[in-house]
XYZ file of C-alpha atoms in Angstrom:
725
model
C 181.780 124.422 125.272
C 178.203 124.456 124.024
C 176.651 127.268 121.821
C 174.656 129.712 123.510
C 171.334 128.496 121.771
C 171.680 125.310 123.160
C 170.731 126.629 126.608
C 167.321 127.221 125.306
C 167.228 123.293 124.543
C 168.462 122.338 127.865
C 166.062 124.825 129.556
C 163.123 123.292 127.664
C 164.303 119.696 128.738
C 164.566 121.033 132.236
C 160.939 122.457 132.281
C 159.789 119.129 131.080
C 161.633 117.328 133.983
C 160.133 119.824 136.506
C 156.615 119.235 135.028
C 157.111 115.312 135.434
C 158.075 115.907 138.938
C 155.250 118.400 139.502
C 152.727 115.787 138.144
C 154.129 113.188 140.579
C 153.613 115.726 143.487
C 149.935 116.172 142.342
C 149.660 112.526 142.353
C 150.672 112.312 145.819
C 148.269 115.110 146.682
C 145.365 113.445 144.844
C 146.091 110.188 146.867
C 146.123 111.947 150.202
C 142.933 113.725 149.255
C 141.000 110.449 149.125
C 141.418 110.356 152.876
C 138.991 111.615 155.651
C 139.480 114.715 157.606
C 142.149 114.725 160.374
C 140.983 117.226 163.030
C 143.467 119.656 164.760
C 146.479 118.763 162.604
C 147.145 122.262 161.246
C 146.859 124.418 164.359
C 148.440 126.096 166.268
C 150.656 127.201 163.484
C 153.409 128.647 165.737
C 154.345 125.660 167.637
C 153.889 123.496 164.659
C 156.137 125.526 162.639
C 158.794 125.760 165.353
C 158.489 122.095 165.922
C 159.456 121.508 162.210
C 162.377 123.855 162.271
C 163.591 122.252 165.644
C 163.217 118.554 164.462
C 164.711 119.201 161.141
C 167.787 121.079 162.454
C 168.450 118.999 165.527
C 167.540 115.494 163.923
C 166.503 114.383 167.364
C 164.549 111.660 166.033
C 167.806 109.742 164.996
C 167.924 108.165 168.225
C 171.055 106.035 169.344
C 172.578 106.562 165.808
C 175.061 109.407 165.997
C 176.909 108.709 162.823
C 173.844 108.154 160.743
C 172.156 111.274 162.299
C 175.375 113.318 161.480
C 175.565 111.742 157.934
C 171.739 112.492 157.093
C 172.163 115.904 158.540
C 174.970 116.999 156.248
C 173.239 115.169 153.205
C 169.762 116.798 154.027
C 171.219 120.543 154.241
C 173.636 119.867 151.098
C 170.419 119.463 149.094
C 169.111 123.158 149.482
C 172.472 124.639 149.560
C 174.040 122.762 146.529
C 170.725 123.346 144.566
C 172.086 126.920 143.684
C 175.042 125.366 141.980
C 172.788 123.881 139.338
C 172.142 127.446 137.874
C 175.850 127.979 137.764
C 176.253 124.627 135.933
C 173.409 125.383 133.474
C 175.219 128.400 132.473
C 178.730 127.000 132.475
C 177.527 124.750 129.624
C 178.124 127.793 127.464
C 180.634 129.692 129.556
C 182.866 127.655 131.845
C 183.929 130.924 133.510
C 180.388 131.870 134.519
C 179.628 132.697 137.895
C 176.681 133.575 139.912
C 176.078 137.377 140.406
C 177.018 138.555 144.022
C 177.153 135.038 145.411
C 179.807 134.006 143.006
C 182.296 136.395 144.082
C 181.392 136.046 147.644
C 184.184 133.905 149.328
C 182.240 132.694 152.444
C 179.575 131.237 149.952
C 182.281 129.304 148.187
C 183.526 127.814 151.432
C 179.947 126.863 152.403
C 179.577 125.055 149.122
C 182.791 123.136 149.443
C 182.124 122.288 152.959
C 178.786 120.722 152.286
C 180.019 119.280 149.058
C 182.696 117.187 150.869
C 180.316 116.595 153.931
C 177.675 115.497 151.403
C 179.850 113.052 149.714
C 181.262 111.437 152.963
C 177.741 111.446 154.464
C 176.462 109.824 151.276
C 179.005 107.150 151.168
C 178.576 106.302 154.640
C 174.726 105.992 154.427
C 175.401 103.680 151.414
C 177.603 101.607 153.481
C 175.193 101.349 156.264
C 172.665 100.042 153.985
C 175.021 97.600 152.388
C 176.280 96.450 155.805
C 172.961 96.072 157.462
C 171.263 94.413 154.624
C 173.378 91.547 154.875
C 172.095 90.578 158.220
C 169.709 87.938 157.141
C 166.146 87.355 155.946
C 163.019 87.346 158.275
C 162.773 83.396 158.258
C 166.597 83.424 158.949
C 166.610 84.443 162.699
C 170.178 85.129 163.925
C 171.285 84.909 167.488
C 173.397 87.800 168.932
C 175.613 87.685 171.859
C 172.744 89.105 173.862
C 170.319 86.293 173.041
C 167.936 88.147 171.036
C 167.077 87.606 167.171
C 167.692 90.227 164.775
C 167.248 90.731 160.986
C 167.929 93.522 158.442
C 165.823 96.645 158.901
C 166.068 97.055 155.149
C 164.208 93.736 154.283
C 161.330 94.605 152.186
C 162.474 97.963 151.205
C 162.741 98.718 147.406
C 166.478 98.318 147.060
C 166.895 100.043 143.657
C 165.298 103.089 144.788
C 167.482 103.704 147.694
C 170.622 102.819 145.697
C 169.556 105.261 142.845
C 169.153 108.225 145.555
C 172.196 107.189 147.143
C 174.239 107.253 143.598
C 172.476 110.621 142.732
C 173.580 112.117 145.978
C 177.054 110.989 145.745
C 177.409 111.742 141.880
C 175.980 115.303 142.242
C 178.183 116.266 145.127
C 181.221 114.577 143.454
C 180.496 116.915 140.342
C 180.320 119.909 142.486
C 183.755 119.010 144.083
C 185.236 118.492 140.497
C 183.823 121.547 139.120
C 185.053 123.516 142.016
C 188.657 122.415 141.462
C 188.393 123.046 137.757
C 187.205 126.431 138.382
C 190.340 127.141 140.479
C 192.589 126.079 137.690
C 190.424 127.743 134.854
C 190.039 130.973 136.670
C 193.284 131.376 138.273
C 191.809 131.713 141.558
C 193.426 132.107 145.072
C 193.857 129.176 147.573
C 191.518 131.267 149.929
C 188.828 131.140 147.622
C 188.830 127.336 147.110
C 190.117 126.095 150.402
C 188.983 122.359 150.206
C 189.308 121.857 146.309
C 192.361 123.854 145.232
C 194.573 120.766 145.204
C 192.038 119.199 142.661
C 192.854 122.218 140.450
C 196.394 121.989 141.089
C 196.358 118.308 139.512
C 194.904 120.078 136.513
C 197.622 122.665 136.162
C 199.203 121.136 133.228
C 196.068 121.340 130.911
C 195.107 124.014 128.366
C 192.632 126.686 129.161
C 190.322 124.924 126.420
C 190.731 121.551 128.096
C 189.863 122.938 131.452
C 186.763 124.606 129.878
C 185.553 121.242 128.301
C 185.953 119.542 131.799
C 183.871 122.126 133.417
C 181.281 121.857 130.629
C 181.095 118.181 130.581
C 180.865 117.713 134.498
C 178.250 120.416 134.464
C 176.201 118.587 131.978
C 176.649 115.241 133.942
C 175.385 117.129 137.239
C 172.426 118.430 135.281
C 171.635 115.321 133.759
C 171.698 113.341 137.141
C 169.791 116.048 138.660
C 166.972 116.357 135.958
C 167.007 112.592 135.633
C 166.061 112.520 139.518
C 163.233 114.600 139.209
C 161.975 112.639 136.266
C 162.405 109.292 138.244
C 160.676 110.429 141.454
C 157.928 112.135 139.408
C 157.121 108.851 137.520
C 157.234 106.890 140.907
C 155.311 108.941 143.439
C 155.437 106.029 145.961
C 159.234 106.369 146.080
C 159.224 107.379 149.777
C 162.982 107.360 149.915
C 163.122 110.151 147.568
C 160.070 112.006 148.390
C 160.395 112.151 152.052
C 162.855 114.986 151.889
C 159.827 117.214 150.862
C 156.927 115.370 152.629
C 158.526 114.844 155.797
C 158.258 118.575 156.662
C 154.643 118.420 156.079
C 154.287 115.202 158.127
C 156.035 116.574 161.007
C 154.202 119.765 161.002
C 150.911 117.679 161.001
C 151.805 115.121 163.682
C 149.297 114.479 166.449
C 150.940 116.628 169.287
C 151.833 120.026 168.416
C 154.723 120.130 170.978
C 156.405 117.222 169.169
C 155.464 114.414 171.441
C 155.172 111.152 169.603
C 151.620 109.710 168.983
C 151.768 107.447 172.092
C 149.920 107.377 175.127
C 146.174 107.883 174.432
C 144.848 106.217 171.183
C 142.814 108.421 168.771
C 139.157 109.000 168.859
C 137.069 107.066 166.777
C 135.600 109.578 164.117
C 132.427 109.313 162.200
C 131.828 111.857 159.652
C 134.390 114.067 161.339
C 132.872 113.679 164.767
C 134.159 111.641 167.761
C 131.974 108.818 168.302
C 130.394 108.888 171.927
C 127.845 106.398 173.578
C 125.055 108.841 173.408
C 125.499 109.300 169.641
C 125.645 105.455 168.796
C 122.081 104.997 168.271
C 122.043 107.871 166.113
C 124.541 106.531 163.513
C 123.458 106.040 160.126
C 122.968 102.469 159.011
C 125.746 102.697 156.197
C 128.254 104.396 158.528
C 131.683 103.055 158.656
C 133.499 102.613 161.764
C 137.442 102.440 161.778
C 139.056 101.742 158.595
C 137.704 99.587 156.085
C 139.304 100.963 152.739
C 141.996 103.636 151.996
C 139.482 106.134 151.687
C 138.575 105.653 155.505
C 142.121 106.513 156.329
C 142.636 110.116 157.284
C 144.622 112.507 154.985
C 147.489 112.545 157.706
C 147.435 108.611 157.601
C 147.824 108.637 153.834
C 150.544 111.219 153.994
C 152.326 109.093 156.587
C 152.406 106.240 153.930
C 153.672 108.307 151.135
C 156.423 109.960 153.536
C 157.696 106.471 154.552
C 161.705 106.294 153.771
C 161.520 102.405 154.072
C 164.546 102.796 156.657
C 163.184 100.028 158.766
C 163.864 101.760 162.043
C 160.280 100.986 163.267
C 161.067 97.401 162.387
C 164.235 97.181 164.024
C 162.467 97.125 167.409
C 159.177 95.612 166.598
C 158.866 92.685 169.042
C 156.454 90.990 166.319
C 158.977 91.322 163.645
C 162.059 90.395 165.641
C 160.185 87.166 167.027
C 159.513 86.122 163.401
C 155.919 87.018 163.273
C 154.335 88.192 159.937
C 153.809 91.832 161.100
C 156.479 94.446 160.020
C 155.205 97.977 160.737
C 157.365 99.163 157.633
C 155.828 96.721 155.304
C 152.260 97.360 156.561
C 152.768 101.142 155.693
C 154.256 100.524 152.341
C 151.754 97.930 151.447
C 148.861 100.245 152.251
C 150.758 103.107 150.320
C 150.826 100.887 147.330
C 147.308 100.091 147.275
C 146.456 103.685 147.923
C 148.418 104.812 144.988
C 146.830 102.129 142.784
C 143.389 102.855 144.114
C 143.850 106.847 143.561
C 143.184 106.887 139.795
C 139.862 104.941 140.154
C 138.712 107.252 142.982
C 139.358 110.164 140.476
C 137.415 108.444 137.937
C 134.607 107.907 140.335
C 134.655 111.531 141.428
C 134.597 112.621 137.560
C 131.425 110.470 137.316
C 130.040 112.106 140.216
C 130.637 115.583 138.640
C 129.030 114.220 135.188
C 125.663 113.361 137.118
C 125.757 116.509 139.239
C 126.092 118.672 136.176
C 129.710 119.889 137.148
C 131.034 119.403 133.838
C 134.328 121.542 134.604
C 135.055 119.051 137.308
C 134.406 116.225 135.076
C 136.787 117.680 132.475
C 139.599 118.259 135.202
C 139.180 114.602 136.039
C 138.826 113.431 132.421
C 142.172 111.691 132.110
C 141.161 109.110 134.868
C 137.836 108.020 133.066
C 137.950 105.477 130.390
C 138.942 101.801 130.785
C 138.875 102.199 134.522
C 135.288 103.281 134.711
C 133.932 100.236 136.191
C 136.695 100.046 138.653
C 136.184 101.046 142.257
C 138.667 102.327 145.001
C 136.837 100.810 147.697
C 138.419 97.447 147.888
C 138.654 96.234 151.568
C 141.934 96.274 153.114
C 141.326 93.213 155.116
C 142.054 90.333 154.519
C 143.877 90.631 150.961
C 146.048 93.923 151.439
C 146.494 93.361 155.309
C 146.248 89.900 156.418
C 144.769 89.065 160.012
C 148.095 87.625 161.106
C 149.654 91.087 160.533
C 147.010 92.967 162.000
C 146.626 91.045 165.298
C 150.547 90.575 165.636
C 150.691 94.075 166.885
C 151.259 94.536 170.837
C 150.682 98.234 170.768
C 154.081 98.782 172.252
C 154.758 101.945 170.227
C 158.332 101.212 169.408
C 157.754 101.992 165.808
C 156.193 105.303 166.395
C 158.896 106.210 168.698
C 161.799 105.207 166.398
C 160.317 106.659 163.169
C 162.299 109.702 161.982
C 159.524 111.296 160.015
C 156.671 110.821 162.705
C 154.716 108.311 160.975
C 151.822 107.142 163.258
C 151.642 103.397 162.630
C 149.201 102.562 165.607
C 146.652 104.918 164.211
C 146.459 102.918 161.099
C 146.524 99.415 163.075
C 143.766 100.413 165.495
C 141.603 101.886 162.858
C 141.775 98.572 161.097
C 141.180 96.809 164.302
C 137.943 98.766 165.007
C 136.536 97.941 161.782
C 137.214 94.448 162.180
C 135.821 94.127 165.454
C 132.746 96.711 165.231
C 131.872 96.047 161.590
C 133.049 92.571 160.757
C 133.153 90.781 163.909
C 136.332 89.360 162.839
C 138.894 88.947 165.458
C 140.738 86.161 167.501
C 138.245 83.689 169.171
C 139.866 84.240 172.581
C 138.880 87.890 172.363
C 135.325 87.132 172.369
C 135.386 85.518 175.884
C 137.269 88.528 177.054
C 134.838 91.078 175.521
C 132.031 89.155 177.202
C 133.711 88.994 180.608
C 134.336 92.739 180.664
C 130.772 93.347 179.549
C 129.216 91.376 182.033
C 131.529 90.982 184.965
C 133.779 94.121 184.715
C 136.824 92.036 184.022
C 138.537 90.497 181.215
C 138.335 86.906 182.836
C 134.681 87.148 183.689
C 135.308 86.466 187.326
C 133.164 87.479 190.172
C 133.532 90.986 190.902
C 132.705 90.320 194.535
C 136.214 88.872 194.906
C 137.946 92.145 193.964
C 138.923 92.672 197.612
C 140.258 89.027 198.194
C 144.006 90.299 197.706
C 143.676 92.173 201.183
C 142.678 89.217 203.270
C 146.314 88.460 204.266
C 146.961 91.938 205.502
C 147.219 92.504 209.180
C 145.442 95.946 208.775
C 142.064 96.808 207.224
C 142.024 98.270 203.769
C 139.123 100.985 203.796
C 136.595 100.837 200.998
C 134.879 103.946 199.530
C 131.238 103.835 200.533
C 131.738 101.251 203.180
C 134.651 102.458 205.591
C 134.800 105.969 204.189
C 132.217 108.124 202.825
C 134.355 109.987 200.008
C 137.684 109.510 198.117
C 138.220 113.126 199.214
C 138.654 111.840 202.795
C 141.854 109.978 202.207
C 145.090 110.956 200.517
C 144.787 108.748 197.497
C 142.291 106.303 195.948
C 144.036 102.894 195.160
C 143.018 101.711 191.829
C 143.748 97.944 192.064
C 143.159 96.913 188.621
C 141.645 93.525 187.342
C 145.126 91.876 187.307
C 145.745 93.265 190.829
C 142.486 91.837 192.060
C 142.492 88.430 190.347
C 145.844 87.387 189.227
C 147.604 85.476 192.111
C 151.044 87.016 191.255
C 149.508 90.478 190.815
C 147.507 90.236 194.217
C 151.007 90.066 195.938
C 151.902 93.439 194.420
C 148.552 94.902 195.427
C 149.314 93.822 199.128
C 152.718 95.165 198.975
C 151.663 98.429 197.770
C 149.034 98.770 200.427
C 151.478 97.638 203.222
C 153.999 100.241 202.008
C 151.330 102.937 201.793
C 150.077 102.006 205.354
C 153.707 102.011 206.735
C 154.315 105.476 205.440
C 151.098 106.777 206.876
C 149.631 107.630 203.580
C 145.776 107.252 203.829
C 144.235 105.500 201.051
C 141.039 103.731 200.043
C 139.760 101.338 197.377
C 136.482 100.897 195.502
C 136.129 97.169 195.978
C 133.423 95.718 193.788
C 132.751 99.339 192.701
C 135.896 99.040 190.549
C 135.544 97.689 186.840
C 138.045 97.084 184.099
C 139.216 100.362 182.739
C 138.547 99.155 179.262
C 142.296 99.171 178.055
C 142.292 95.596 176.694
C 139.010 96.378 174.799
C 140.313 99.556 173.272
C 143.567 98.223 172.141
C 141.712 95.249 170.580
C 139.488 97.748 168.608
C 136.240 97.427 170.614
C 135.944 101.163 171.161
C 132.231 100.830 171.888
C 132.912 98.457 174.931
C 135.759 100.642 176.071
C 133.675 103.693 176.142
C 131.058 101.937 178.006
C 133.388 100.752 180.718
C 135.134 104.298 180.780
C 131.966 106.208 181.257
C 131.100 103.745 184.158
C 134.246 104.360 185.792
C 134.191 108.081 185.390
C 130.950 108.411 186.763
C 132.122 106.042 189.845
C 135.147 107.997 190.281
C 133.159 111.403 190.103
C 130.507 110.236 192.458
C 133.072 109.310 195.159
C 135.086 112.518 194.851
C 138.121 111.016 193.452
C 141.007 113.547 192.640
C 144.152 111.737 193.350
C 144.452 108.143 192.214
C 147.509 105.746 192.456
C 147.632 102.707 190.345
C 149.999 99.552 190.152
C 149.151 98.736 186.450
C 150.835 100.373 183.782
C 148.061 99.809 181.393
C 145.370 101.264 183.964
C 147.830 104.175 184.332
C 147.789 105.100 180.811
C 144.075 104.724 180.441
C 143.039 106.598 183.367
C 145.783 109.433 182.967
C 145.710 109.864 179.281
C 142.475 108.337 177.778
C 139.836 109.107 180.453
C 140.347 113.013 179.735
C 138.927 112.130 176.200
C 135.707 111.473 177.816
C 135.682 114.013 180.593
C 137.397 112.170 183.368
C 140.326 114.326 184.525
C 142.373 113.151 187.604
C 145.953 113.303 189.091
C 147.104 109.890 188.500
C 150.518 108.482 189.886
C 151.998 105.051 189.051
C 152.803 103.066 192.367
C 156.542 103.248 191.726
C 156.246 107.128 191.395
C 154.413 107.525 194.703
C 156.591 105.022 196.462
C 159.964 106.684 195.178
C 158.417 109.951 196.654
C 157.867 108.613 200.065
C 161.461 106.905 199.971
C 162.930 110.565 199.185
C 160.746 112.044 201.941
C 162.127 109.704 204.443
C 158.566 108.065 204.988
C 159.904 104.803 203.866
C 163.487 103.745 204.872
C 164.465 100.536 203.064
C 167.543 98.682 204.168
C 169.705 96.951 201.329
C 170.359 93.174 201.774
C 173.655 91.775 203.143
C 176.492 90.902 200.596
C 175.477 87.164 201.188
C 172.044 87.863 200.372
C 172.272 90.436 197.682
C 171.031 89.498 194.134
C 171.781 91.144 191.006
C 168.638 92.917 189.376
C 167.738 93.802 186.073
C 164.627 96.000 185.301
C 162.187 95.516 182.500
C 160.472 98.924 181.391
C 156.752 98.197 180.738
C 155.690 99.906 177.394
C 152.791 101.669 178.710
C 154.839 103.180 181.652
C 157.986 104.016 179.762
C 157.859 104.365 176.118
C 154.248 105.761 176.151
C 154.672 107.831 179.298
C 158.357 108.546 179.828
C 158.509 107.325 183.430
C 161.864 105.655 183.439
C 163.588 106.785 186.724
C 161.470 106.300 189.543
C 161.582 102.317 189.340
C 165.203 102.648 188.901
C 165.761 104.936 191.839
C 163.820 102.550 194.044
C 165.852 99.635 192.864
C 169.184 101.164 193.170
C 172.027 99.312 191.342
C 170.471 97.924 188.401
C 172.183 95.811 185.516
C 170.464 97.211 182.353
C 169.494 94.999 179.315
C 171.147 95.866 176.029
C 167.427 97.043 175.059
C 166.236 99.430 177.611
C 164.335 102.582 178.475
C 162.923 103.896 175.252
C 164.387 101.158 173.152
C 163.082 98.531 175.713
C 161.351 95.423 174.224
C 157.785 94.609 175.078
C 156.937 91.636 177.077
C 154.282 90.600 174.627
C 151.244 91.492 176.691
C 150.129 94.768 175.097
C 147.396 95.028 172.541
C 145.144 92.576 174.384
C 147.781 89.954 173.678
C 147.606 88.927 177.336
C 144.262 87.335 176.386
C 144.798 85.419 173.191
C 147.844 83.472 171.841
C 149.508 84.413 168.878
C 150.941 81.145 167.503
C 153.183 82.698 164.903
C 156.997 82.870 165.437
C 158.239 82.427 168.972
C 156.838 83.993 172.159
C 157.775 87.457 172.468
C 158.160 87.107 176.371
C 160.814 84.078 175.755
C 162.840 86.576 173.683
C 162.440 89.289 176.303
C 163.568 86.857 178.946
C 166.630 85.858 177.146
C 167.637 89.499 177.051
C 167.145 89.719 180.751
C 169.073 86.503 181.309
C 171.971 87.855 179.220
C 172.692 90.342 181.850
C 173.355 87.640 184.304
C 170.896 89.050 186.837
C 169.163 86.956 189.148
C 165.974 88.862 189.569
C 163.922 90.699 186.869
C 162.123 93.571 188.458
C 158.956 94.736 186.832
C 156.268 97.347 187.246
C 153.222 96.083 185.560
C 151.340 92.933 186.569
C 150.972 91.830 182.961
C 154.963 92.077 182.373
C 155.205 89.937 185.620
C 152.861 87.374 184.160
C 154.559 87.147 180.663
C 157.862 87.396 181.952
C 157.365 84.369 184.421
C 155.840 82.437 181.512
C 159.205 83.414 179.583
C 161.317 82.070 182.662
C 159.154 78.886 182.720
C 159.556 78.342 179.161
C 163.348 78.997 178.998
C 163.891 76.797 182.362
C 165.874 79.618 183.779
C 166.733 79.997 187.360
C 165.713 83.575 187.738
C 162.976 85.345 189.697
C 160.372 87.901 188.490
C 159.187 90.568 191.109
C 157.378 93.483 191.136
C 159.394 96.748 192.321
C 157.203 97.125 195.191
C 157.723 93.791 196.529
C 161.687 94.259 196.319
C 161.181 97.594 198.085
C 158.785 95.944 200.747
C 161.371 93.483 201.487
C 164.021 96.251 202.184
C 161.562 98.184 204.351
C 160.851 95.130 206.377
C 164.572 94.562 206.833
C 164.741 98.033 208.406
C 162.012 97.444 210.686
C 163.535 94.168 211.840
C 167.011 95.828 212.491
């Protein structure tokens, strides 16, 4: 046992360790303060606090990983619960029999400590084994084929291994010390089994030792426990970029400040483009300052929430696990993008502080300069405004993203990867005119002809020529959209793409058969602007969107049905940002309602004609808008792919990828096609024209004997069978 005066030395050491930890925390705060404002991230307080409590206690973001979820949950809760045992360990250095007042003699508290110590030990070992096992699954250039035909690599590739191992060692080591001390306490104090229900047997093994020996065991293990805990504070204080450790503190703030106060992921609509804290609108473009920055050029252009995202990253790789770009051997890893920007931000923060101090000196604020004085010196000539593109983030990484949202949906700490990517794209397109060459043609076509292919808008009604009934056009056949049940928004693909034209005709015929009145805009319709916005051309998007909103309002449109998942997301979720509010249904939703109401009666094929069907979830219908059931209810018996619903993999068309070729790695469409083929299905059902196109390309590339059809075409076949019977 140590002399009592030694506690003062240990206390002083502990104070220094805490000071190092606080210094690290302040460095994180300083890094995030470099960022711009993030409006509406702190209110409403009540729902946000409830979301933090709910998400923390439920661990609902640990999707499809029940054992990891359970292990992380007990490890997380063991941290605050077992923190109280540090107080006991401190005083047991001098007095092995010391117990905490009140709690020390409260048996249920001892039960709780033992339960979480054992659970934390088991959970920590399990998480260590998960990292070890998963980490052996290959390098990014070593694409492995699974039984389902899609490639996979370790989600821990690129993570800083020693940091994770150190955290795991600390967790296991500290809880092991708690267990040993509890067992020794049982023997030293002569306690009852009821007070030490899970550790008495350890104490029984020490029964032959003297009281002095037991005291030294308690003292030594307590010292070891304190040493590991204090060393952990020092290590993470010295390495503020150590997200695998800091996330236990920062995740609470990050969850609180997420985009949606109700806890919904940052999917669906993209965020506004802010300039000096105000959303950019077309009527204010001309008033922008000449030196205004659009999008993200440097780390100081990222919002404080975006910088907090980077500091919170645990490097677990769940975002990378389902990323179609990463899994098709492209350079983009959402995890590595975030951690690379994080490291650059921490490297830039001291220079930003030095620059701020100089501004204080020049403005006469000497107190501010003194507070920042430690950053001034050899760094005085350095600047934090080094562009992120192309040295920190390469073009291949930036343009590899399909905006599918799998990274955002899977992240357990609510990091919003897409906000960072779209901010960088906006800057590259609007400020630097740096983007894939094919997008230039797409932008021109959308601006001049109202569609990404630059085709004649007068051909927007050609898809209806083969129908045996007239498709009414607003302003020609009907005066107002209010005179019909729905305005049918055909979309650019539905009007110009040969495969998608069949879907448009099928939807029209089904609505006509069900007695649903509808009308179209014809050449009054223009591209919604989705490809432009996802490619970063926010100005072009808003130009098209405002034009469409004006048209929709003029014709009195209130209820709209669309057959394109991208059009659906844009009109339903993004037009409200610009004042366009409508009731929008995807065609699978409306058709499913008509079947349920008995207005459409499909008849299944005979056994001889029946084909096995698998369904591909479009990202902008499923993951971005949580519409999974209507298409499946229409299809009936579906043979699901391994990756389905919210875990479904992108077809490769999103983020304007339908209009430019990513030559890195293998085509995402081919990878998704192999996943469909692995089910043994004869038909791939889709619910988006771009998915249909990409999967058709994948089928052709794989030389597969499998059809790709929109859900509406399969439904129409069934309805026609019913009419013929």
